[in-house]
Amino acid sequence: MSWLIPTALAVAGVGALATIALHFIARSRPVAEPLPTARFIPDRAIHARTRSVALTDILLMLLRLAAVVLLGLAVAGPLFASGGKISRIVLADRSRAVANVVAVRDSARAYLRQGDQLIAFDSIASLARTTTIDSIVATRARGSLSAAISSATRGGVRGAPTADSIELVLISPLAEEEADAATVKLRAAWPGRIHLVHVAASETIAHPARVELRAGQNDAVAAGLSLLPSLSASVRVVRGKTTPDDSLWARNGNVLVHWPATDVDADWAHRASIDAIGGVTTARATLVGRFPRPWALTGRVVARWADGEPAAVESVVGAGCIRDVGILVDESSDLTLRESFRSMAYELLAPCEGRRAITPLDAASVASLAGTGPLASSTSLRDRGTETSRWSPWLLVAAALALIAELSVRRASSRFA
Amino acid sequence: MSTDASYGALLDAVRGVHWPARRAVVSAVAGTHHSKQRGTSAEFTEYRLYRQGDDPRRIDWRLLARSDRAYIRLATDRATLPTTIVVDSSPSMAFPMVTREKWRRAQEIAVGLAAVAHADGDPVGVALASDDGGIRIVPPRTRRGVVGEIARVIDATDPDSAGELGALVRATRTKRIVVITDMLGDDDLLIAAKVHIAGGGEVHLVHVVAKEEIDPPRRTLLAADPERPALQRLLIDSTRREYDEAFARWRADLARDWRSAGASYTEVVTDEPTAHAVRRIAEPPAYGAPRP
C-alpha cells in the first residue's frame, strides 16, 4: 500500500496528538453552562482540575481522534497494490527507417498482452489499439525516439495506478536520425530499463559520401560547402552552367545540385519583376539575409522564400535527381560561413526525394538507451497531481459521521439531567 | 395550540378547587369571599339595635313584636377578589436550556390559578414583562374566555425580558397579586409586596425552583448565570456542599421574610405536579398543619 500524500499522515498524527493534548488542557477549564443559581457557588479559582474522567469525555475524545485520523487518511489517499502486476508499453516504429513494417507488427504482437499499451511512432507518437496491430503502416516521416519515449512516459502515468511495474518495449531499427538532443534527457526521465527489439533498417550506407564541387575560385558557396560534415549521398554541385554530362551523371542515381553563382549561369524562367527578399527556409534550417530573386522555379519544392515562393526545387531524372537552387549569395558576405548556412546546405544536398541513409545508432547510445536495473516502478510514474484514491471519499464520509456523532454526544452531555 | 389542548388536563385537575381570600375583602360586587360589609343576604350573622338612619325595611318585625325593641337583621356579604397573576419572564426562568422546565411550570401554575380564581367568580388577569421591555397586562375580568386569553398571552411570551417584577407589582391595582418567580434578580420585589399588603392587599409568592438547581449534575461544571454572563463559578465536589447549604439557606430566608411580611410563600419544585402545586397555593393549610 502506498499513499498519494504521505505527509498528510504526519499532519494527521500531529493533529491527533494535539487533539489529545487540547482535550486534557481544555478539561482544566470546563465549558460554561447556564445555571441561574450560580451565585450560590463559592467563588474559587476556575482552573481546578477534575479528579474524575467522565465517560462522555472519553467518548468525545475518541470521536474527535477518529475524525482527525480519518480526515488525514482521506487526504493522504491510500493506494493499494495491484498484486505485482507488470504492465507493458510497446513502442512500434513505423518511420521511414524501418525496412519492413511487418516485422514490427510481428514483434509487437509477440509482446503485447491483455491490458498493455501500444504506441506507434514516426515523427509523432500516438496510442494505438492493441487489437489493430495490422493497422500500423510504414510512413515516410523521420522517426523520433524522443516523441516515442515521451509518449511512453505519458502512457506509464496512465497505467501506473493499475500496475506495480511498467516494462517498456521499443521495437525499432534504432537509426541515428531518430535520436536527437532531447532523446538522452527523455530517456533519463524514464525510471527503468528499456527492452530494445531490433528490426531491420530500410537502408544502410556503408561507404562515405562523395561530393563533387564545380565552382570558380573564391566561390563563397564552395567555401561554405567545404565545411559540411559527411553527406549521405553522391552529390555534384555545379555553380556554373550544367552540361549533358551532368545530366547523365544525375540519371545514374546521383544528386545534381545546380546552384548558379550568378543570374546568367542558369536558363530558368525569370520572374515578371525581380525583387529581393529577407530570408529563405527549408524543413530544418532558415537563412536570413538579403537575397535577389531573379527566377520563378517549378518542381518539388526543397526550399522556400520567406513569402512562400519556391527558392529551390527538385526534379527526378532517371534514377537520380536534379536540384535547382535559386539562392544567389553575395560573394562579399560571410553568410556561407555561418552555421545556419551549413544546416541549409545540408538539406539542399540531401539525397533525392528527401531520402536519407539510415545510419544505426552507435553501441554506446544503444546501451544508454536500453539502460540497466529493474523495470520502471509504478510509484515513480504516478502523477500525484491528478491521481486520486478511490478510498478517499469513503474515508471522508466516515470522518463526517464521526464529527456528527461527536456533535450529538457533545449536545447530549451538555444537557442537564 | 388551544388552551384546551395544552392545559386541558391541568384545568380538569384543578376543577373544584377554591381559592378563598386570606381575609375579608372590601368589594361592592357580590362574590364568594367574605366581605367586610354587613348586608341583607340570606346568610344570617347577628342582630343590631336599630339606629337612626338605618333602613326601616331591615327591622326584624317579629323580634320587635316579641321584645318591643327594634333590631335590624345583619348578614355577611360575599364579595369578589380581583386577582392579578404576575409572571417572571426573565432569562433565568428559561432553565434548563433545552426543556425550559421552570418557565413551563410557571406558565402552567399561572393558568391553573387563573382558572381557579375564575371559577370562584373573581376577576382575573395577568401581568408580565414583554420581550421589548414593556409590560403586557391582561386586565382582571370575569368574562368567559379570560383564562384562554391569559394562556395565549403567556404562551406568546419568551423568558428573555429584563423587566422588574417590583415595578409590575406596583403597577397592579388588584387586591390579590400572585407573583410566580424564581426570585433571582428581583431585589425590590419584597418592598413592593409589603407596600401592597400594607394597603390591604394580598400577595402570594410562588417560588419556582428547578430540580436541577437543587441537585445540579454531579460532574465538573462551570456554571454561568444567564442573567449575568460574567458571573461564572466552578461547581465541583469541594464547592457543591457549600452551594447546597447556601441555596437552602437562601430559600429558607426567603420564606421567612415573605411570610413575615404577611405574604403567602409557596415553593414549587419543577418535579411536582402542577395541579398539586396549584392546590397547595390556593387552599390554605389547616391550622397547625406544617407549612408547605
Short mmCIF file of C-alpha atoms in Angstrom, two decimals, chain A residues 27-52 54 413-417, chain B residues 92 95 97-98 102 184-185 212-213 217 219-226 228 231-235 237-239 242-243 246-247 250:
data_model
loop_
_atom_site.label_atom_id
_atom_site.label_comp_id
_atom_site.label_asym_id
_atom_site.label_seq_id
_atom_site.Cartn_x
_atom_site.Cartn_y
_atom_site.Cartn_z
CA ARG A 27 -10.72 19.96 30.70
CA SER A 28 -8.93 22.18 33.15
CA ARG A 29 -11.44 24.90 32.27
CA PRO A 30 -14.82 23.36 31.54
CA VAL A 31 -17.21 24.88 29.10
CA ALA A 32 -19.52 27.34 30.83
CA GLU A 33 -23.07 26.09 31.19
CA PRO A 34 -26.02 28.16 32.35
CA LEU A 35 -27.11 27.71 35.94
CA PRO A 36 -29.33 30.51 37.28
CA THR A 37 -28.27 29.78 40.85
CA ALA A 38 -24.57 30.05 40.05
CA ARG A 39 -24.32 32.92 42.53
CA PHE A 40 -24.61 30.45 45.41
CA ILE A 41 -21.45 28.63 44.38
CA PRO A 42 -18.43 29.88 46.32
CA ASP A 43 -16.05 31.92 44.22
CA ARG A 44 -12.99 29.76 43.64
CA ALA A 45 -10.27 29.60 41.02
CA ILE A 46 -11.74 28.26 37.81
CA HIS A 47 -8.62 26.37 36.76
CA ALA A 48 -9.13 23.48 39.11
CA ARG A 49 -8.65 20.06 37.52
CA THR A 50 -11.33 17.46 37.68
CA ARG A 51 -10.43 14.32 39.51
CA SER A 52 -12.62 12.00 37.54
CA ALA A 54 -16.46 11.28 32.60
CA SER A 413 -23.59 15.71 27.56
CA SER A 414 -24.26 19.44 27.85
CA ARG A 415 -27.93 18.78 28.55
CA PHE A 416 -28.67 18.67 32.23
CA ALA A 417 -30.15 15.57 33.76
CA SER B 92 -33.24 32.71 34.44
CA PHE B 95 -33.83 26.74 32.57
CA MET B 97 -31.98 25.47 28.38
CA VAL B 98 -33.38 22.56 26.45
CA LYS B 102 -39.07 26.36 35.05
CA LEU B 184 -33.29 35.52 41.14
CA GLY B 185 -32.68 39.18 40.45
CA GLU B 212 -31.50 20.80 38.61
CA GLU B 213 -30.86 23.87 40.74
CA PRO B 217 -25.28 17.43 37.65
CA ARG B 219 -19.72 16.43 37.36
CA THR B 220 -17.38 19.30 36.90
CA LEU B 221 -19.48 22.24 35.88
CA LEU B 222 -18.55 25.78 35.12
CA ALA B 223 -21.80 27.45 35.95
CA ALA B 224 -22.69 30.76 34.35
CA ASP B 225 -25.52 33.00 35.46
CA PRO B 226 -27.74 33.51 32.38
CA ARG B 228 -25.07 37.91 34.34
CA LEU B 231 -20.55 35.54 36.74
CA GLN B 232 -19.02 32.10 36.32
CA ARG B 233 -18.35 29.72 39.17
CA LEU B 234 -16.86 26.26 39.22
CA LEU B 235 -19.09 23.63 40.72
CA ASP B 237 -17.15 18.29 44.72
CA SER B 238 -15.48 20.70 47.08
CA THR B 239 -17.86 23.56 46.32
CA GLU B 242 -21.31 24.98 50.18
CA TYR B 243 -23.62 25.56 47.22
CA ALA B 246 -26.15 28.48 50.61
CA PHE B 247 -29.05 27.73 48.30
CA TRP B 250 -31.41 31.48 50.86
#
